[in-house]
Every structure is written in structure tokens, then in C-alpha cells.
Amino acid sequence: MNFATKVLHGTSCFDPITGASSVPIYQASTFHQADLDQPGTFDYARSGNPTRAALEEAIAGLEGGERGFAFASGMAAISSVFMLFSAGDHVVVAEDVYGGTFRFLTRVLSRMGISVTFVDASQTEAVRTAITPTTKGIYLETPSNPTLKVTDIAAVCRIAKQHDLLVIVDNTFMTPYYQRPLELGADVVIHSATKFIGGHSDVVAGLAVTRDAALGEQLYFIQNGMGAILGVQDCWLVMRGLKTLKARLDVSTNTAEQLANWLSAHPEITSVYYTGLTEHPGHQVQASQSSGHGAVLSFDVGSRERAKALFDRVKLPIVAVSLGAVETILSYPVTMSHAAMPAEERAARGITDGLIRLSAGLEDVNDLIEDLKQALENLPPLQKIEEEKEAFSRA
Amino acid sequence: MHLETKLVQAGVGKDEKTGAVNFPVYYATAYRHPSLGQSTGYDYTRTANPTRSVLEVTIAEAEAGDAGFACASGMAAVHTVMGLFSQGDHLIVSLDLYGGTYRLFEQLLSRYGLTFTYVDLRDIQKVADAIRPETKAIFVETPTNPLMQITDIREVVQLAKNHELLAIVDNTFMTPYCQRPLELGADIVLHSATKYLGGHNDVLAGLIVTKGAELSEKMRFLHNSIGAVLGPQDSWLLVRGMKTLALRMERHEANAFAVAAKLKEHPAVAEVFYPGLAEHPGHDVQKSQASGFSGMVSFRVRSVEQVGLFLQNLRIVSFAESLGGVESLCTYPTTQTHADIPQEVREYVGVCDRLLRLSVGIEHPDDLIADLTQALDASLVVGGALR
């Protein structure tokens, strides 16, 4: 079945009893048990709820995995999946991970005796070098946030196999429409479903899918034990969003491509990061492992002052934290998504003061270009800033 | 202002633009920034959501704390609080305890180098003896689930203070309507708000309330970082439930008294556990620290064979796992709520296979008594003859 059909018909996303075209919202915390000796499928809603089960089945099907899980947020999915590890374990982590993941790993999980090494995962050999005798897993985000570095998932999975490591991939930027890491050898896929999967900036949610049943059983134990589950109304909203995932991404990706090309040619922009640009260093790998380049791009205007001027002048995009919505969203990683990261760590990752992340929505691309065009006019000159900087450093 | 008034007034008139009596459900995940570096106070819903804020302020006020945090489930609340501790830390925990909490501690958090000692908190000397150099907190459930044992909160808090330990109280069974542990000196209160606070068996939620600026700030960091937050629709449902908490608790308690008295008289019943009964060993402590006894009643039947028959014959009371809702529920802890506690531990504590837990709802007490009586009668009949 093709993806466009699968998002609509891939799973039993209708109510088996009434035939309703949309799964009902089971706003029930507990389920009556008919027989003491034969517990029903559902007993307590943290352990399982029919509405959540429908979403979990849907995402497992789309990612090509055995078992799906819905969590209260993307971070709840990430913190739950990391519970697969124990004190003393070591995990190799892609260095450009989302700031919230970085914060969780370095300020919460570190206190629990789990150590991590951050590496530039776009360099496959760097991943291999970081492996120690206590390494138990590799955690990837590709393309990375916000500079869109690409990791060769299959190559990393081959290394992981040799060392018997779990490979976990945050697939938020790509969604299963463009990239299915489990098919490339990964063991667990994670989503902030708040983003493209939900797609409407109206629900915070996380998803995880395991490739095999045994790992699924372990993660189920954690999901039920820790209880960071997704509420039923939110499950329903995510499923509703999922139905238009392909249609939305087709438009948004096309827009992102056009914007990337337009920005690349614009004199006020110092650099553009988008894997769809042939000069992007990860372009080839991305094209080989994914069927699309996605709707997120970043660009550098050169300084914080210029970024601020741009943010003040744009009219269409929402200036906000988050991405992957019907509305185009502009974010400033330094104070938003990556604020949780220390300044020196940010600088090392190329998250400069002039960097702006754009998540293309469904507006008409020409309207977006017009808006960006007017916002980029008369920015404080780049040259002057360079001169000031020099003067400052001389002083 | 009285608690009843505070709860009913939750969120009322807070939506200044429209004056809507009930606060709206904000589904937005992201919030438009007026300019770079400026925020409305809301940036990203995991960090803060206006609807969730109404709930968090309400529970913080109701529990007389400084900050409230809404989580995806009661267990998510417990887990988030446990984020305060680090590898090597030790906690003293109620011996009789909800099975899910026991499972989280023993099967998940133990892998992170946290250790737990389970102590009968009614014996303060035993609690003092369990304190080690690496002990960081005492985790109290009172009344305990399912045996309704009463811990003297003030006594435990004093011991905790002497040793610079955090006192954490799971207040699910009592709710702030009956008991406010922070006023007795505790540092953190937890709720499975799925239970009495929500009250309708229709929403899964957990709440945390902290006392003190520093602890509140730490909890804010963990709540946002771990991300096990409550969605806006569920937050709204919970506020809606909390508005009738006082009314419901009065009826739950009145019905529980009636049911407990009747159970005591029934020949099929060996023992009844309800702190409201004058002969309950914790009755006086309960009266000294709480303004009520809530609606949870446990009882032992005389033989394990009665259990299945009793449950099968219930007509009004549902055989289901949970508590605190308007509908009466009966739970069999051995296979449901406490299945994750090893049998020998369970039996040592007293959670035997003859124990049943009743969450007495707000139906008419005569109907509940009639239903329980006929099901208990039926449990005594084997092969057409009285057992």
C-alpha cells in the first residue's frame, strides 16, 4: 500500500462496533472486568485505552515497526525510551540533538549514572570511535536540529550491530513519510508528534515505535510503569493530524525547497542549511536514505541584531518555539529550542547568533517570499557589524 | 477563603477578554512572541499552558503549597518527583503502598542506583532506624493502599526535619478536602488526580504540589525536562471535577460509613478496614490530622473461594481497577492494583488473597448496601448450599 493510502487505511482507524469513520474518544480511566480470571483487553487506562491503542497501532504500521507507544510529549517519549538503559551504561549521542534532549541527558539522566558522549554523527567513524566497553546505545537525530546535518543511518546501524548496541532515531523532522529508520536497521524510532505528525500546533505529544516485539515489551513496561502516557483527546487529535500528513508535507516541502533556493541567492543571507540544496554536505546521503528533504531549513543573517530586525518585520510566519505546523514558524534557536544548551556548546555546533530556523507551512510560497523579501530589506548592514566587531576586538 | 469556595472559583473570570465563567481549553502548542526576546509568559505548551496553569494554581492553593504541576498520570507525578534524587540516594517508603509505585521504585528506578527501604511508618522508631547517611526522603502514603493504615504525618515530618530529609506524601486517598500534609510540615504532596480530584473515572492525571521556592524551582525544571505533562483537555476536565470535590467527598464519606457498618455485620466478612470506625487502630491519629475519612473501605472475606462469587454477583458496584469516582468500584488488589508486589511481600504486609477494596461511590447508600449484601450472600453459597 502506498503511503498516501496507508495514512488513511493502513490500520483499523475506525470504530469496529458502530463503524464510525473516526475512532471514538474513550474518556474512561478504568474498564469493568467481567470475570476475575479472564481480564479484559483494557483494565486501567494508563495500561491501555482503546483510543490510544488506535494511535499506537497506526504509528507502528507507518514506521514499519512491531509496536507503537504514545507519550505525553516528545520529551516524555525520549525520557521513557532512555529508561531502557541502566546506571553504568554509556550512550553515544549525535551532538546536534534538540536542546531539550541535551538538557535531559546532561542534567537529569547524568545524575542517574548514565553517561553520554556527544559526537558529530554525520562522521560515521566518529560514532565508532566513541564506543566504549560500557556503551549500550546510539542516539541519532537526522537531519539534525537546527543545522540539518545528515547521519548515514544504515552505516551507523552496521557499526551498532557489530557492538550489539541499540540504535534510537529521533525521526521528528522527516516523519515516516520520508524516512523509516527501522527499515534501515534502527531499533527504536521517536517522534515529537507535536510537530509534523500532529501538524496543527494544537497538541503536544510524543510517539515511539520499536522494531521487534521483545523490545516493545520492555518499552511497554516502562510506559506503564512511568506513566507518561498521552491523554485520549490528544491521541485523537494526533490521529486526525496524521490523516493529512502526506498532503501537508508535499506542500510544505515544496515551499521549503523554493525558499531555500531563494534565500541562497539573497545577498543579505550568509548561509542556508537545507539538505535539498545540492551543495549541502549531506545531500547525497539524505537522498539515498529518505524520499524527501522535509520542510525545515535554517539560514544565517549574520548577527543577533539583524535576526531581531527580521523577526520584528515579518508579518506571516509565527515567531514561536516549535515547528512542523500548517502555519510557517520562524524560531531563534539561540533563545528558543537550544536555550537549554550552554553558549559554548551552541557555538561548537554552529548555532550562531544570526541563525534562524524556518518551518514551512501551507501558505502560498509567493506570499512567504514577498514577506521575507520586505523583512530583509534595509537590515543593519553586515559590513558595518564586521567592522564594529573588529574595532571592539582591537579595543 | 474556604476550600469549597476556592475550588468552585477555579479559573472563574480569568479569561479577561470574554469573561467566560469557565476558563477555555487552550490547544495551542506554541505562542507567538511579540518580538525577539519578548514572551507573553507562554512559549511552548510543555513548559506552560494557560489551561494547565489554572489547574496548577488551583491545586497549589488547595494544598496550601507554593507551586503545582500537572502530569500525565499519577505515576508520571511520582516519577517526576523521583527526578529530584540521584544515583546512590536512598528513600524510606510506606511498607503498605500502591503497587504501581512499588513497581516504579523496584523495577525501574532501582536500575538507576536509587534504593528503597519499606517500613511500617506507624512505628516511628523503625523509621528512625532505617535512616542511613545516604537517605534523602521519606515517602508516605496515608491512609495506605489498600490496608488503610494511618501514619502520623507530624511525627514523620519531625523526624524528616531532624535529619534534613524531604517528606513526600501521596494524598490521593484523602484529597486536600480532608487532609493537607503541607500544613503539617511536609515538603511535597502527590496525587493520582484520576481518583477523587477528577472524580468521574474519565480522566487520567497526576498532580504535584511543592512547598518552598527552591524546591518549586527544581520541580519546574524536572516537569519541563522530563515532559510528562498533562494535556489541556484533561486539565480542563480535572478542574471541572475539582469544583464538586467537597460535595462528592461528603457523600463518599457518608456512604462509606454506612457500607463499613453493614459489612462488619455480614457473616461472609471477616474484617473491615475503615479509619472512620472507632475501633480502627489509626482512628485517633486520623482525627488529629485530617478532617474526614474519605470513601475507601477494604475488607477481608472468610475464604478465597468467596472472592470470585462475590465479584460475579455485583450488580451496581463495578469490578474495575481504580477508585475515587462517583461510581462505586470494587478492586481485587492481589491480581489488580498490587499484582506487581511479590506474593511474600504482599502477604507479609497483609494484602492477602481474601482482601477486597471498595471505592464507595455517591449512589444511594441503600442501593449499595443491597447490592453488596446480595453479592456477599451469594459468595457463601456453594453448590446450592451455604458454605
XYZ file of N, CA, C and O in Angstrom, chain A residues 12 14 21 43 76 90 93 116 166 211 230 236 239 260 266 295 384 386:
72
model
N -6.787 -0.147 11.474
C -8.228 -0.146 11.721
C -8.632 1.140 12.424
O -9.113 1.113 13.548
N -11.031 2.903 12.518
C -12.457 3.190 12.636
C -12.991 2.323 13.765
O -12.343 1.372 14.188
N -16.413 6.470 11.284
C -15.222 6.682 10.466
C -14.044 7.212 11.266
O -12.945 7.353 10.756
N -7.863 -2.688 31.179
C -8.290 -2.657 32.573
C -8.175 -1.265 33.175
O -9.111 -0.727 33.710
N 8.688 13.348 26.860
C 8.248 12.195 27.653
C 8.599 10.904 26.910
O 8.997 9.910 27.529
N 26.518 3.581 28.879
C 27.010 4.728 28.125
C 26.285 4.772 26.787
O 26.019 3.731 26.195
N 25.705 9.908 21.465
C 24.589 10.764 21.060
C 25.048 11.778 20.008
O 26.121 12.378 20.141
N 26.919 9.953 28.605
C 26.768 10.112 27.162
C 28.005 10.792 26.585
O 28.683 11.555 27.272
N 21.880 -0.705 20.809
C 20.570 -0.245 20.345
C 20.752 1.049 19.559
O 21.506 1.924 19.978
N 11.207 -1.877 16.725
C 11.224 -2.768 15.564
C 10.749 -4.163 15.935
O 10.049 -4.809 15.207
N -0.094 9.538 26.821
C -0.828 10.630 26.177
C -2.319 10.501 26.482
O -2.876 9.404 26.408
N -6.555 11.435 19.883
C -7.495 11.609 18.782
C -7.047 12.741 17.850
O -7.089 12.614 16.626
N -4.206 11.538 15.681
C -4.692 10.682 14.583
C -5.346 11.512 13.483
O -5.204 11.227 12.303
N 14.521 27.830 0.169
C 15.965 27.585 0.329
C 16.715 28.144 -0.881
O 17.763 28.794 -0.736
N 19.961 35.253 -2.026
C 19.736 36.577 -1.449
C 21.020 37.133 -0.841
O 21.673 36.463 -0.037
N 10.507 19.943 5.497
C 10.004 21.310 5.439
C 10.760 22.270 6.344
O 10.322 23.394 6.548
N 29.132 46.650 8.335
C 29.317 47.526 9.480
C 29.538 46.707 10.759
O 30.397 47.019 11.568
N 30.771 43.739 11.011
C 32.118 43.157 10.983
C 33.150 44.193 11.439
O 34.012 43.902 12.255
